[in-house]
Every structure is written in C-alpha cells, then in structure tokens.
PDB file of C-alpha atoms in Angstrom:
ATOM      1  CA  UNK A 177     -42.616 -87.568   3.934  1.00  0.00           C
ATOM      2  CA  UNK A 178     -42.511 -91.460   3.256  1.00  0.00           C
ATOM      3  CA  UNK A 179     -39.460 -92.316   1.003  1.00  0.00           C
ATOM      4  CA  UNK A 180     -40.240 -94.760  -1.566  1.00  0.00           C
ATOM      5  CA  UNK A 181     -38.541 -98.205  -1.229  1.00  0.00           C
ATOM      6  CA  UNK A 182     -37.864 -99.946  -4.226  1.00  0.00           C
ATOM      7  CA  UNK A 183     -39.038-103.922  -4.294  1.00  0.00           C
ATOM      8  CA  UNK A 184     -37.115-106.583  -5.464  1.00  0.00           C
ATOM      9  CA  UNK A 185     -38.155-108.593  -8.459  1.00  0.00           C
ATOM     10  CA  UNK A 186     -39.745-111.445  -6.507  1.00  0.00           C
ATOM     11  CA  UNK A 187     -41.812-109.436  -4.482  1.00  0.00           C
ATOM     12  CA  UNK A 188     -42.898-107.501  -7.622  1.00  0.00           C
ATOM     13  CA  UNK A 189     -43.942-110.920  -9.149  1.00  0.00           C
ATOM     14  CA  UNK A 190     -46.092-111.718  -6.198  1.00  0.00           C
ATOM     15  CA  UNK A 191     -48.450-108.600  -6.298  1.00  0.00           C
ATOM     16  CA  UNK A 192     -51.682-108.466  -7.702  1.00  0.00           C
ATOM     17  CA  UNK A 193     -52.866-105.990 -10.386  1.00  0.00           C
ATOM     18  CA  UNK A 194     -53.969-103.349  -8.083  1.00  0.00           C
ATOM     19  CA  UNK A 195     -50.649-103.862  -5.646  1.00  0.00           C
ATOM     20  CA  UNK A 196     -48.889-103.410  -9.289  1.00  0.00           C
ATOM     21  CA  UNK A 197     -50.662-100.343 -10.337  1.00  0.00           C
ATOM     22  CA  UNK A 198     -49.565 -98.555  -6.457  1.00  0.00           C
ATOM     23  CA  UNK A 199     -46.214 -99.488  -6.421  1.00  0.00           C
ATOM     24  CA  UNK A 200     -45.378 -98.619  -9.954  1.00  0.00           C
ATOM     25  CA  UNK A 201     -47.604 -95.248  -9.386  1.00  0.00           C
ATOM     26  CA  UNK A 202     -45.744 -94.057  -6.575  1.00  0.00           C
ATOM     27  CA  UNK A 203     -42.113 -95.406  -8.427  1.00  0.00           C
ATOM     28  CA  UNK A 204     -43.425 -92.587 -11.294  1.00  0.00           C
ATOM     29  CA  UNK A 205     -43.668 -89.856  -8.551  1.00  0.00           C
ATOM     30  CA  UNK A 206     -40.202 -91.001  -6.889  1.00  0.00           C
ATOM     31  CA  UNK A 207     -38.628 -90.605  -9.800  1.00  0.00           C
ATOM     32  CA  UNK A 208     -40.749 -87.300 -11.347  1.00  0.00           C
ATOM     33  CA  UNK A 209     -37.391 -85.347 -10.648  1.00  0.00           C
ATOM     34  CA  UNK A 210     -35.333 -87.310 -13.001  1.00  0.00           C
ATOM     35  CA  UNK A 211     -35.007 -87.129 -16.440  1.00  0.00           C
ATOM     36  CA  UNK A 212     -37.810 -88.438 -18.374  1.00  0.00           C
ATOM     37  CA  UNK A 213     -36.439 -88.165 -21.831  1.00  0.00           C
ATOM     38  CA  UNK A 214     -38.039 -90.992 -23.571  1.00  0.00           C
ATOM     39  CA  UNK A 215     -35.399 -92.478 -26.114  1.00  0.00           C
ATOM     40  CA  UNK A 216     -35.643 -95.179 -28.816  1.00  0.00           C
ATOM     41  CA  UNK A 217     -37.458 -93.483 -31.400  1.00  0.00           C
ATOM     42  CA  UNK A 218     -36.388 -94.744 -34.421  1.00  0.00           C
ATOM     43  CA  UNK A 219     -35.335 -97.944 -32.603  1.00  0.00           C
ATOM     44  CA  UNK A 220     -39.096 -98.797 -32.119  1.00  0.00           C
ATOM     45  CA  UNK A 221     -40.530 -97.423 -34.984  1.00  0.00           C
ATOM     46  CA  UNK A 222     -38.097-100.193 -36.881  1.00  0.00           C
ATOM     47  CA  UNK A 223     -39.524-102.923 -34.455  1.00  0.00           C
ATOM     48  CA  UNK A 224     -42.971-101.775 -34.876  1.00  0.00           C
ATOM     49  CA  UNK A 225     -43.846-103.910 -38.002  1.00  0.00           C
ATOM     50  CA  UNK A 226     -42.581-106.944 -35.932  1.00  0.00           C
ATOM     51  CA  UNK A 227     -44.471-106.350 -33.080  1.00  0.00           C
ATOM     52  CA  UNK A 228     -47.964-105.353 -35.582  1.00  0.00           C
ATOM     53  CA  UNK A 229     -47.291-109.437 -36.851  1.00  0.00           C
ATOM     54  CA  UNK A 230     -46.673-110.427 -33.765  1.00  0.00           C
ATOM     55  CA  UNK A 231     -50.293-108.632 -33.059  1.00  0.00           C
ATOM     56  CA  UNK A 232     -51.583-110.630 -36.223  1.00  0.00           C
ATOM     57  CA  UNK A 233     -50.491-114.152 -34.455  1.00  0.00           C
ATOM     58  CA  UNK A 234     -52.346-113.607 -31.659  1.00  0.00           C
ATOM     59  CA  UNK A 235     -55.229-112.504 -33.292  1.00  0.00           C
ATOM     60  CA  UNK A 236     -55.886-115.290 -35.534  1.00  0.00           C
ATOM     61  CA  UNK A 237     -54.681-117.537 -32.647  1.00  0.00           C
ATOM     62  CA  UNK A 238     -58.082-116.325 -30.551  1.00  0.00           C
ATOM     63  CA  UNK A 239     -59.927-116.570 -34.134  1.00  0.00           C
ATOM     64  CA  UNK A 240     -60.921-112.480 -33.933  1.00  0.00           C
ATOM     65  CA  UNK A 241     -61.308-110.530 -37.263  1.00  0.00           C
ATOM     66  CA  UNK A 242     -60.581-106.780 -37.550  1.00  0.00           C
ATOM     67  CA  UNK A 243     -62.983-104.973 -40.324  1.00  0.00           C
ATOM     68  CA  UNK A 244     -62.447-100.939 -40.763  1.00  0.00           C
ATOM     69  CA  UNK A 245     -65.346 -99.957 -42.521  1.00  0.00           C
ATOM     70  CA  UNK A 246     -63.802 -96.453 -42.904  1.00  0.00           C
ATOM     71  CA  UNK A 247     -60.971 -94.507 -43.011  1.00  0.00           C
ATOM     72  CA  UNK A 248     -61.257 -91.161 -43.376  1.00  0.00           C
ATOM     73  CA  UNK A 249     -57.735 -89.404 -41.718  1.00  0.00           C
ATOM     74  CA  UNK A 250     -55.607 -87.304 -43.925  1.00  0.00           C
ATOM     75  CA  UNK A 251     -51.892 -87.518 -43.708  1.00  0.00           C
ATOM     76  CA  UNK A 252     -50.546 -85.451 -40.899  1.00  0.00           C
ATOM     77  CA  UNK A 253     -47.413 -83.654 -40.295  1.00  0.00           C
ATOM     78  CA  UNK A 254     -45.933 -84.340 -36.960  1.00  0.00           C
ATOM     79  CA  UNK A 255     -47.300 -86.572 -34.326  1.00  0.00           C
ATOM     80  CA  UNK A 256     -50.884 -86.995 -33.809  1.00  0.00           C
ATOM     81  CA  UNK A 257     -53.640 -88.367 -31.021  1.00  0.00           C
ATOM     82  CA  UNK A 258     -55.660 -91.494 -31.780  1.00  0.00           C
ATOM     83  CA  UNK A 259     -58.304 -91.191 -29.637  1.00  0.00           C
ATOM     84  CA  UNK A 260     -60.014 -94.485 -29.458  1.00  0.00           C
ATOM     85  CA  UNK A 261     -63.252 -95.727 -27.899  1.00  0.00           C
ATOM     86  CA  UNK A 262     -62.920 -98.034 -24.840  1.00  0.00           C
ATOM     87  CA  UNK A 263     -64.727-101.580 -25.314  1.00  0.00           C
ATOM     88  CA  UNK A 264     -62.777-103.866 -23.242  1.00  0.00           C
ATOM     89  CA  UNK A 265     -61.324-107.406 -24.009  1.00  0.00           C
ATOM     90  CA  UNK A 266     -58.555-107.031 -26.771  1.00  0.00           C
ATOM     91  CA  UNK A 267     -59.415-103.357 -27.726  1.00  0.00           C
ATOM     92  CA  UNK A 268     -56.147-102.295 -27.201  1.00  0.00           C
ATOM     93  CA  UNK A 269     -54.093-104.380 -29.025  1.00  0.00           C
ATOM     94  CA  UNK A 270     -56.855-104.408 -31.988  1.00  0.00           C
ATOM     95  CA  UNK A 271     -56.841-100.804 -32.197  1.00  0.00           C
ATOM     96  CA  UNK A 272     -52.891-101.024 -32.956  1.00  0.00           C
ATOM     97  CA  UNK A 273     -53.714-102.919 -35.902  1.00  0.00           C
ATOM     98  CA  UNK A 274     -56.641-100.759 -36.751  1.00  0.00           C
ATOM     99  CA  UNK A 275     -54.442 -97.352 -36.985  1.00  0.00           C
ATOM    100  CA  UNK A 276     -51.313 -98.712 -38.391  1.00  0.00           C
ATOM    101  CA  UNK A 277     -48.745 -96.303 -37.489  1.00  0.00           C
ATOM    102  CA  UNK A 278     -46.413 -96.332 -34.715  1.00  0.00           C
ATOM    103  CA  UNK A 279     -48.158 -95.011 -31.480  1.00  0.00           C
ATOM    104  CA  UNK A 280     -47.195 -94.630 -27.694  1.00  0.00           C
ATOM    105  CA  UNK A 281     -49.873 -96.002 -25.698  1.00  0.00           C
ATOM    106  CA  UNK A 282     -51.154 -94.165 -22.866  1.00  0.00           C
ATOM    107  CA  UNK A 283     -53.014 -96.992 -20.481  1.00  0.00           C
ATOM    108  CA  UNK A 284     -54.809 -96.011 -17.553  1.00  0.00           C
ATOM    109  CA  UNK A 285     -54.150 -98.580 -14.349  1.00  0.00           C
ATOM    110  CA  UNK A 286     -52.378-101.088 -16.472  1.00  0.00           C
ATOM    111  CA  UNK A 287     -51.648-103.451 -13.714  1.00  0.00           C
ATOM    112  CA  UNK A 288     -51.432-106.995 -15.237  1.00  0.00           C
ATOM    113  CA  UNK A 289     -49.303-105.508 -17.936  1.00  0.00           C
ATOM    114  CA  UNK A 290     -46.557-105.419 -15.811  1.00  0.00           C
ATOM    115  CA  UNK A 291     -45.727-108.518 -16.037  1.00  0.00           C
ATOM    116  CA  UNK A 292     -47.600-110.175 -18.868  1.00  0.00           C
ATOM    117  CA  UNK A 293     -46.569-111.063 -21.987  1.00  0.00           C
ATOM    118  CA  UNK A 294     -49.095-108.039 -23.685  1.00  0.00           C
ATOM    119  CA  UNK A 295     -47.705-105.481 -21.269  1.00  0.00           C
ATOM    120  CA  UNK A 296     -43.882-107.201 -22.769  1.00  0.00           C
ATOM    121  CA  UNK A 297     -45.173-105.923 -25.923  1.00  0.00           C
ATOM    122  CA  UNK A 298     -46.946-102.269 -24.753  1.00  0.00           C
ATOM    123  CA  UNK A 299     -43.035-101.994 -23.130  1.00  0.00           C
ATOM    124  CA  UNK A 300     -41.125-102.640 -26.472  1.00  0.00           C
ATOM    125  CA  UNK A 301     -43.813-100.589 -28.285  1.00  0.00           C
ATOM    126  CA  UNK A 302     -43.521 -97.664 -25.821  1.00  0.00           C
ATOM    127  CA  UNK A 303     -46.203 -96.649 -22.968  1.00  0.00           C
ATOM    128  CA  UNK A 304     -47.277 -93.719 -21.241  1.00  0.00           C
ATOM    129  CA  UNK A 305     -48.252 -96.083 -17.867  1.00  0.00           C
ATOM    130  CA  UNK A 306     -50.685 -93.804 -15.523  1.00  0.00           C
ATOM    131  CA  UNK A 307     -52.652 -94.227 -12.259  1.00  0.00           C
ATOM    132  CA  UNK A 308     -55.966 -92.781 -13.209  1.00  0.00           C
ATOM    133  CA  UNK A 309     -57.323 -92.213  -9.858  1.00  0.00           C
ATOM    134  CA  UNK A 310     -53.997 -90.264  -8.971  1.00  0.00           C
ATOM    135  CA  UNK A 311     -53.721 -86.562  -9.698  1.00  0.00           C
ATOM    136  CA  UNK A 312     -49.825 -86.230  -9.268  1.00  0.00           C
ATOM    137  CA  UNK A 313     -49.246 -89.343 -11.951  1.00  0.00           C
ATOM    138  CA  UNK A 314     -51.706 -88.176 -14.082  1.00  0.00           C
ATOM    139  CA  UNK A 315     -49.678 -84.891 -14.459  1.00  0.00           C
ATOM    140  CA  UNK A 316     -46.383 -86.746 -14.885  1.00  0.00           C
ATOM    141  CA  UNK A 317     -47.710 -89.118 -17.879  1.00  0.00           C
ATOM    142  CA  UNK A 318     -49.459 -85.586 -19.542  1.00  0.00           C
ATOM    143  CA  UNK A 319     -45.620 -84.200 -19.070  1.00  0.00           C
ATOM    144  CA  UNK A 320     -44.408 -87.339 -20.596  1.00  0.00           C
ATOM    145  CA  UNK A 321     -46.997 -87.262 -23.333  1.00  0.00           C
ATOM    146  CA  UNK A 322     -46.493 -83.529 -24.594  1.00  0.00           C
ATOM    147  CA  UNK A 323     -42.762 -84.770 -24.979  1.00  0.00           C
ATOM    148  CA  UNK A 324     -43.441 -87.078 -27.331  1.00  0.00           C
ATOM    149  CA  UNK A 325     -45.789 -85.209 -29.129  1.00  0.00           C
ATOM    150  CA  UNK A 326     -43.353 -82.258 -29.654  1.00  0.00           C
ATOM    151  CA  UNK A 327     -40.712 -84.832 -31.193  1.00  0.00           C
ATOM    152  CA  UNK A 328     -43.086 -86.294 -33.978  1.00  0.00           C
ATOM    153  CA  UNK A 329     -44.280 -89.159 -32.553  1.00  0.00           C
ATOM    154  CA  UNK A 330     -47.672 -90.652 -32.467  1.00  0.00           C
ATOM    155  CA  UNK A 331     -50.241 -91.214 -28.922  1.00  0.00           C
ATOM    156  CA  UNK A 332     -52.674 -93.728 -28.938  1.00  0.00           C
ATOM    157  CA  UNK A 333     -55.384 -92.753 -25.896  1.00  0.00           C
ATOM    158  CA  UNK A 334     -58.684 -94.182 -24.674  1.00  0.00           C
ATOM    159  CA  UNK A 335     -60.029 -90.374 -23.250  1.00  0.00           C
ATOM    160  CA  UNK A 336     -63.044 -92.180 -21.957  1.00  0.00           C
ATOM    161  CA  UNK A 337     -60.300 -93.875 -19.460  1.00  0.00           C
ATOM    162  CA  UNK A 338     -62.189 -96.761 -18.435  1.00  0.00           C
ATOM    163  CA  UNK A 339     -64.332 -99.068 -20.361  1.00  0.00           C
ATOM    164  CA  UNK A 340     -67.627 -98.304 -21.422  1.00  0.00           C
ATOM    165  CA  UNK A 341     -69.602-100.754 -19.913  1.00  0.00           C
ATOM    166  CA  UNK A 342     -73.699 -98.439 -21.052  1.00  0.00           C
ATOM    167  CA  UNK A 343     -75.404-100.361 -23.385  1.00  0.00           C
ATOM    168  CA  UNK A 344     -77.214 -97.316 -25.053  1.00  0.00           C
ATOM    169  CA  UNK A 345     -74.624 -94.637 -24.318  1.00  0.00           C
ATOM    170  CA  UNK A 346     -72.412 -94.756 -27.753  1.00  0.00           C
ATOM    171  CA  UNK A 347     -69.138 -92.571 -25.690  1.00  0.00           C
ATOM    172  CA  UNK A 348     -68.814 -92.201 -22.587  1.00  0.00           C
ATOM    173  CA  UNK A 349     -67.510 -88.445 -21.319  1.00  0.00           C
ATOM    174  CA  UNK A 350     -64.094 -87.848 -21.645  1.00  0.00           C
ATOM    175  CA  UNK A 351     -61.286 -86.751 -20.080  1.00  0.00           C
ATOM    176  CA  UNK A 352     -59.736 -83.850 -21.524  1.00  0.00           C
ATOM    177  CA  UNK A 353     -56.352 -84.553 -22.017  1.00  0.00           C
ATOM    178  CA  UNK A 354     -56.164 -85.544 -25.644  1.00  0.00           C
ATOM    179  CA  UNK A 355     -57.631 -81.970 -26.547  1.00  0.00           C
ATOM    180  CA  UNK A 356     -55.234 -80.304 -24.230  1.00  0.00           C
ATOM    181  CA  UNK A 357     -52.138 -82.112 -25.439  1.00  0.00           C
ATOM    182  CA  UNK A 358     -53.642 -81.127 -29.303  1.00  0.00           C
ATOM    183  CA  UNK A 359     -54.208 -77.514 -28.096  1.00  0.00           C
ATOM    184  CA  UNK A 360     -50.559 -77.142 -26.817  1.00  0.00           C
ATOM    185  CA  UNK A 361     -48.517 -78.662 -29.607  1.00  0.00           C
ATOM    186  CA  UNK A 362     -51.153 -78.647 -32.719  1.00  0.00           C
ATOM    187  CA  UNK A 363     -50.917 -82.116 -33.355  1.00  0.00           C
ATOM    188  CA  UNK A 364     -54.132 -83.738 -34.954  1.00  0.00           C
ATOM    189  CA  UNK A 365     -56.709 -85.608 -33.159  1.00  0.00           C
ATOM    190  CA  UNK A 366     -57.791 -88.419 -35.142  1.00  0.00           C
ATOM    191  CA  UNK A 367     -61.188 -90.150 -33.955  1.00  0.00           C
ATOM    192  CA  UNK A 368     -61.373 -93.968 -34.059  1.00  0.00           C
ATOM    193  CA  UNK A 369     -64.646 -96.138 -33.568  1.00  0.00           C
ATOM    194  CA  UNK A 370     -64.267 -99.719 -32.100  1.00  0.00           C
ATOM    195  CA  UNK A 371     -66.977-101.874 -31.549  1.00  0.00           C
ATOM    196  CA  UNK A 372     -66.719-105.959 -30.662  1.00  0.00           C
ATOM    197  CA  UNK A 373     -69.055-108.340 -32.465  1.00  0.00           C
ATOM    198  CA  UNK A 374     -68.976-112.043 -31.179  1.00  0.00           C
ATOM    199  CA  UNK A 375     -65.449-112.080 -32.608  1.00  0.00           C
ATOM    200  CA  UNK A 376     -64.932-109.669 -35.080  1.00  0.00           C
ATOM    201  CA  UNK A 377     -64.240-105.861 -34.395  1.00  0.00           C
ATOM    202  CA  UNK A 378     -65.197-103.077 -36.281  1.00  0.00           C
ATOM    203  CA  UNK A 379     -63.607 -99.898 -36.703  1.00  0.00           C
ATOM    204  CA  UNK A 380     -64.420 -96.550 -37.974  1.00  0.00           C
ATOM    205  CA  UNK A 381     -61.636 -94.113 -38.343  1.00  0.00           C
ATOM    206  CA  UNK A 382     -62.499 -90.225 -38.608  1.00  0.00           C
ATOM    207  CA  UNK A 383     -61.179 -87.323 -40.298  1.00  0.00           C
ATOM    208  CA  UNK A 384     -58.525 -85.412 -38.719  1.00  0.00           C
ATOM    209  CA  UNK A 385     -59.329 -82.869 -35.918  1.00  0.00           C
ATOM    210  CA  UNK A 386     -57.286 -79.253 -35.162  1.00  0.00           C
ATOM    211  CA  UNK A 387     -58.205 -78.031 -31.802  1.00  0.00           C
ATOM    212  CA  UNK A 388     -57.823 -73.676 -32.450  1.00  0.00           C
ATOM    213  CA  UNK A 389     -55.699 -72.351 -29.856  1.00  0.00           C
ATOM    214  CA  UNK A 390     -58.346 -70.246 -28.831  1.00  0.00           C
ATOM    215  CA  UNK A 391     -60.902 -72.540 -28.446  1.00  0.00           C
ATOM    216  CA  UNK A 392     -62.076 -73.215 -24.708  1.00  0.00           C
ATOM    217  CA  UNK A 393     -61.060 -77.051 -24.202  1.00  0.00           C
ATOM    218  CA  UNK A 394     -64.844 -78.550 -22.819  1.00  0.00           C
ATOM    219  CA  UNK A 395     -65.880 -77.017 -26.000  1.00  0.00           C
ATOM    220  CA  UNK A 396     -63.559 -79.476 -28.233  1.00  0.00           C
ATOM    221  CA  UNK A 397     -63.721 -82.020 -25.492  1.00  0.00           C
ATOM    222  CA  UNK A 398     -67.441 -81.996 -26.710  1.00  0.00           C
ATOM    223  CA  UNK A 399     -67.083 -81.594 -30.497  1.00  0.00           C
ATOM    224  CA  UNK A 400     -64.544 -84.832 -29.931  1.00  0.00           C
ATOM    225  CA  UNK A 401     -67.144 -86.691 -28.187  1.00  0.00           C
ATOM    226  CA  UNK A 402     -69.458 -85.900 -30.805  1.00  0.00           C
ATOM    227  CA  UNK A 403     -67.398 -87.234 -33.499  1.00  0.00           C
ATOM    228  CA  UNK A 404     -66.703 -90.276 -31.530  1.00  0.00           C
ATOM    229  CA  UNK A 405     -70.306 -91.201 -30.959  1.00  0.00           C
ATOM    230  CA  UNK A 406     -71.257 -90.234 -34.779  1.00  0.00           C
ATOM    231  CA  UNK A 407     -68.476 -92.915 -35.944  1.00  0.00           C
ATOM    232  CA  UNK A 408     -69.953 -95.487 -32.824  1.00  0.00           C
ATOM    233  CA  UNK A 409     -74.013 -94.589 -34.111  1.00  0.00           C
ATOM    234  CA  UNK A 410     -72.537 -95.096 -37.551  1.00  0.00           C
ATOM    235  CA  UNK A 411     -71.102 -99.154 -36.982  1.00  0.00           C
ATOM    236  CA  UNK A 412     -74.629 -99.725 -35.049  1.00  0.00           C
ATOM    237  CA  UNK A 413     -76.463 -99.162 -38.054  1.00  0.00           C
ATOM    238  CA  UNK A 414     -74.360-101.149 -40.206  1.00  0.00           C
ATOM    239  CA  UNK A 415     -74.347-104.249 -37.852  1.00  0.00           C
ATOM    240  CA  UNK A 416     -77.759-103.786 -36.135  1.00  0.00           C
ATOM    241  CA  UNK A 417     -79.011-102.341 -32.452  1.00  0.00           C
ATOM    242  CA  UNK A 418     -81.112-103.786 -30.353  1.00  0.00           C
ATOM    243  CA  UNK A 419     -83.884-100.841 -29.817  1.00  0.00           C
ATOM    244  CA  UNK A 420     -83.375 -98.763 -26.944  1.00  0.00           C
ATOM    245  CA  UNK A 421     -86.881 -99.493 -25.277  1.00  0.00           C
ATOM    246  CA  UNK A 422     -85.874-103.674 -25.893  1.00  0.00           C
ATOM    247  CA  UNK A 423     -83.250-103.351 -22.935  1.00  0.00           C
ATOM    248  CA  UNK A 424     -84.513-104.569 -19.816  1.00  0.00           C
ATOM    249  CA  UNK A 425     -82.718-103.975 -16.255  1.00  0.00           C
ATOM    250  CA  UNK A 426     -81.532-107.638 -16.848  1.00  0.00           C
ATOM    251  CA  UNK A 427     -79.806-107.070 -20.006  1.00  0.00           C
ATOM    252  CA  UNK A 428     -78.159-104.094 -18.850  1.00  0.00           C
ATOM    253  CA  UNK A 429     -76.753-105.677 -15.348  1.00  0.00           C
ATOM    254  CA  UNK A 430     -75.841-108.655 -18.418  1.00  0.00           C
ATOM    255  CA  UNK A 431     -74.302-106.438 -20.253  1.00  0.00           C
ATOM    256  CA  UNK A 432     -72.303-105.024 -18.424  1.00  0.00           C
ATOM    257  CA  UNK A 433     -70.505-107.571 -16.462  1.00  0.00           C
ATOM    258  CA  UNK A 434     -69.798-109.116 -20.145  1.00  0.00           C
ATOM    259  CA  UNK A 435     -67.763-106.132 -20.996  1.00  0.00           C
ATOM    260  CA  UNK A 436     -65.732-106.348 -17.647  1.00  0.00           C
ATOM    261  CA  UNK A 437     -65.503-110.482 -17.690  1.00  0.00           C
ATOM    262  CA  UNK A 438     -63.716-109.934 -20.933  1.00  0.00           C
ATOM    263  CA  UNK A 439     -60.810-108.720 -18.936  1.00  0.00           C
ATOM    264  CA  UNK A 440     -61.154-110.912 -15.905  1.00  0.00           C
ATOM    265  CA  UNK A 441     -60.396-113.737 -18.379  1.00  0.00           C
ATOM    266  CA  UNK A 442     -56.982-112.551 -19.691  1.00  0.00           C
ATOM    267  CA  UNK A 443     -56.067-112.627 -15.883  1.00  0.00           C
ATOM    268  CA  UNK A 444     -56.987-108.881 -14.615  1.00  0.00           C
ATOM    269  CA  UNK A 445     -58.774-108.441 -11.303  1.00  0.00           C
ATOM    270  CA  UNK A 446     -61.118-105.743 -12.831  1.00  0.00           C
ATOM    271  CA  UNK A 447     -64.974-104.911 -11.804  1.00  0.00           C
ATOM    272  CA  UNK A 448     -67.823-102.584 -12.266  1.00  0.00           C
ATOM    273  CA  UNK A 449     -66.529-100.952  -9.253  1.00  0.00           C
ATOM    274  CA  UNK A 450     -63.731-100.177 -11.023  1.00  0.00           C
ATOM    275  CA  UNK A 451     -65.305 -98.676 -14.252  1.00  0.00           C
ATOM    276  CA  UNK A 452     -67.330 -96.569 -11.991  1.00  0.00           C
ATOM    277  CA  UNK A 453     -64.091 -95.276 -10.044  1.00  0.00           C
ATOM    278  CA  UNK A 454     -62.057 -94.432 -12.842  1.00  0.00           C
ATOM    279  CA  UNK A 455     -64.351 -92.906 -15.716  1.00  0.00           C
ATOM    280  CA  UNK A 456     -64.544 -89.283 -16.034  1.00  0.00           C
ATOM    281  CA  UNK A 457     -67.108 -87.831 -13.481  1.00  0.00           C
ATOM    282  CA  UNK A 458     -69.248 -84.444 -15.085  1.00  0.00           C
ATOM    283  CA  UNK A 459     -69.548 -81.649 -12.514  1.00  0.00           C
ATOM    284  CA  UNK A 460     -72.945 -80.804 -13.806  1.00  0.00           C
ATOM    285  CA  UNK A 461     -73.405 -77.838 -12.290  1.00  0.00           C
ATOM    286  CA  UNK A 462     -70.238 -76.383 -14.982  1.00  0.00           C
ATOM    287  CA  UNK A 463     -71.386 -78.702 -17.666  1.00  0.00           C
ATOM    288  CA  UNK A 464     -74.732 -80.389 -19.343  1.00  0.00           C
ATOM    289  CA  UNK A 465     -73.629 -81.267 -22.406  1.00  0.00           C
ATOM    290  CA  UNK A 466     -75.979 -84.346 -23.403  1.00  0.00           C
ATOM    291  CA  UNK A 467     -73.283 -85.196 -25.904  1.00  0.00           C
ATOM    292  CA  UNK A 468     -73.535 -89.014 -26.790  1.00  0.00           C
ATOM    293  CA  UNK A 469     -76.887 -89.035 -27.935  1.00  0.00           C
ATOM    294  CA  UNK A 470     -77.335 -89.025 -32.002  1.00  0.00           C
TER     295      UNK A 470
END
C-alpha cells in the first residue's frame, strides 16, 4: 500500500486544478482515520454576514444582478439541504446570496479553489471538498456531511454534481446523496432554481421537502428532480425559451461550450469531457424515470 507523502507549499502552488483535486483527494483518505470533527460553528456563522458583503462586492464589481422571483421555504428546525441547480460561471457564490443562511458547501472537484481567492472564501465559510469520480472520498465527505447535519447546521449541494451543460433538459439526474443525508437525520430539503441571463441570475426557491423514512430513496431522488425542474420550467416561462424544435446541432455544440468557458475564464482547466465524466450516470436497466421533462 502506497503511503501518502505530504507536499510542501511550493509544490502545491505549482499544480494544476486536476493535480490539486488528486493530491488533496488522496490527503482526505490519508487522513479518513483521524478525527473529522468539524469545529467553528458559531465562529463562522458570526463571519458569515461579512463574507455574504464580501459576496455583494464582487458581484457588483462583475456588474451581475441576483433576482429571486420566489421564495417559498418555511422556517425549519435544525439544519437543512439546499439543493441547487448547477449552471456554471458564478453559480456558486450567487446561490449563497440567493439562500441567505449560513451553509457548508459541498463542491465536487474543486480544484482551483485551493488556492484562489473564492476557494479563501468557500474555506472561511466551511466546505465539504470531494473527488467526484472517487468512491472512497465520496464516502468520507457524506460522513462529514451527516455530521454537520446532526449539529444544526445548514448544506448547500449541487446533486446534479457537474454542470448542466443540455440546452432543453431543465435538471440533469441526480445523485442521491442529498435525499439520503435528509432520510438519515430528517433535515429538510429545500429546492432552489438558478438560471443565468446575460448578467443577471434568477432564482426560484421551493417549499420545503421531508423525505419519509420509509420511502425508497430513487423514489425521492425523483420527486426532488421533479421539483427542481418545475422551479427551472417555471423561470423559462417568465424570461422566455427558445422552442425546443429552434435548436439546431450548432446551437447545442454553442451552447454548451458557453456554459463550460464560463469557468475556463475564472482560471479552471474544465471541459465537456469533464461534465460528461462526473455527472450522475442512470443504469437504465434499474431506472427510466423520464423525470426532467414538464
């Protein structure tokens, strides 16, 4: 078995985003046998408004608007799961400011955040950091997760876990970790709706969701999805579609390498190739849910 050998900081400094993601992945595993108490809870929920400003700054800096055109969550008891949809470009740090609560973050091959000044802030905010393509770390950031749950804090997730780069498709499938994690501690899902317009991005925010014990999890997985896409169906008609028989091959191929160059100019090495490796993959032969279509 290969020990792992921890880098110095200069060497960490010189890998790329997907060097980042590997060394940091198998630093999680290393280290799985150690205490993973997160601490700092009221600590960052103090900081939090500073860090939602700082948020602010930026945003008007890049000239992008945030409009919620609904908010429908009840207050909940307890932590809760914000399950967001996955757009690309600043969607992460605008759906912050969209839910307005104090969240943990749990991003999927964060690479560049490591050492950029937005992964500075995802640090000081508190982060669930997890390899998607890796089985092991994806078990060690669920661990992680249900901790934080169980103590009353919030988890802000993207279960689509890459971004959704299908013109017609409003939600991609999802992984099913956000039901899971609501399943074994009872915390609410709530169901948030981003979409990007030149720059302004719209939100819809849904009601609250309580996944029975009982219930099989690619069931609420589903009824999730659904409620996703309804909220995503429901900011198309109030900003306008293009009609599904309009797209051409061109447009799609377009469209797609928008939604990934929106990432590739903030610095991160990121491609179709990528989307394609790390979204959730449907074993059709156990489900054929057409879920995502109104």
């Amino acid at each position: 078995m290969e020990v792992f050998q921890k880098e110095n900081i200069f060497r960490i400094l010189r890998m790329n985003s997907s060097e980042l993601d590997s060394y940091y992945c198998e630093k999680r595993k290393a280290e799985a046998h150690l205490s993973r108490r997160t601490r700092g809870k009221i600590l960052r929920r103090r900081v939090h408004p500073v860090l939602l400003e700082g948020l602010r700054i930026d945003r008007r800096m890049k000239k992008e608007k945030i409009v919620i055109l609904s908010d429908q969550r009840r207050p909940h008891k307890g932590g809760a799961i914000f399950a967001v949809t996955h757009i690309g470009g600043n969607d992460v740090e605008r759906a912050f400011e969209v839910i307005g609560e104090h969240a943990y973050i749990m991003l999927g091959d964060p690479g560049i955040f490591y050492k950029s000044f937005d992964g500075l802030f995802m640090q000081a905010n508190g982060w669930v950091p997890v390899d998607t393509r890796d089985s092991v770390d994806r078990q060690i950031a669920y661990r992680q997760s249900l901790e934080l749950l169980k103590r009353g804090d919030n988890l802000l997730i993207f279960p689509e876990g890459a971004y959704n780069v299908f013109e017609n498709l409003p939600v991609m499938h999802l992984f099913p970790g956000a039901v899971k994690l609501a399943k074994e501690t009872g915390c609410d899902i709530i169901p948030v709706a981003l979409e990007q317009y030149d720059n302004v991005f719209y939100a819809r925010i849904g009601k609250n969701m309580r996944i029975p014990e009982k219930v099989d999890y690619k069931r609420a997985n589903r009824v999730l999805r659904d409620a996703l896409a309804t909220l995503k169906w429901q900011i198309w008609e109030t900003k306008g579609l293009h009609k599904r028989e309009s797209f051409s091959k061109e447009y799609a191929e377009n469209y797609r390498e928008s939604v990934v160059n929106k990432v590739v100019h903030k610095g991160y090495s990121y491609t179709l190739q990528d989307v394609y490796e790390t979204m959730y993959h449907v074993d059709w032969r156990l489900d054929n849910t057409t879920t995502g279509t109104r």
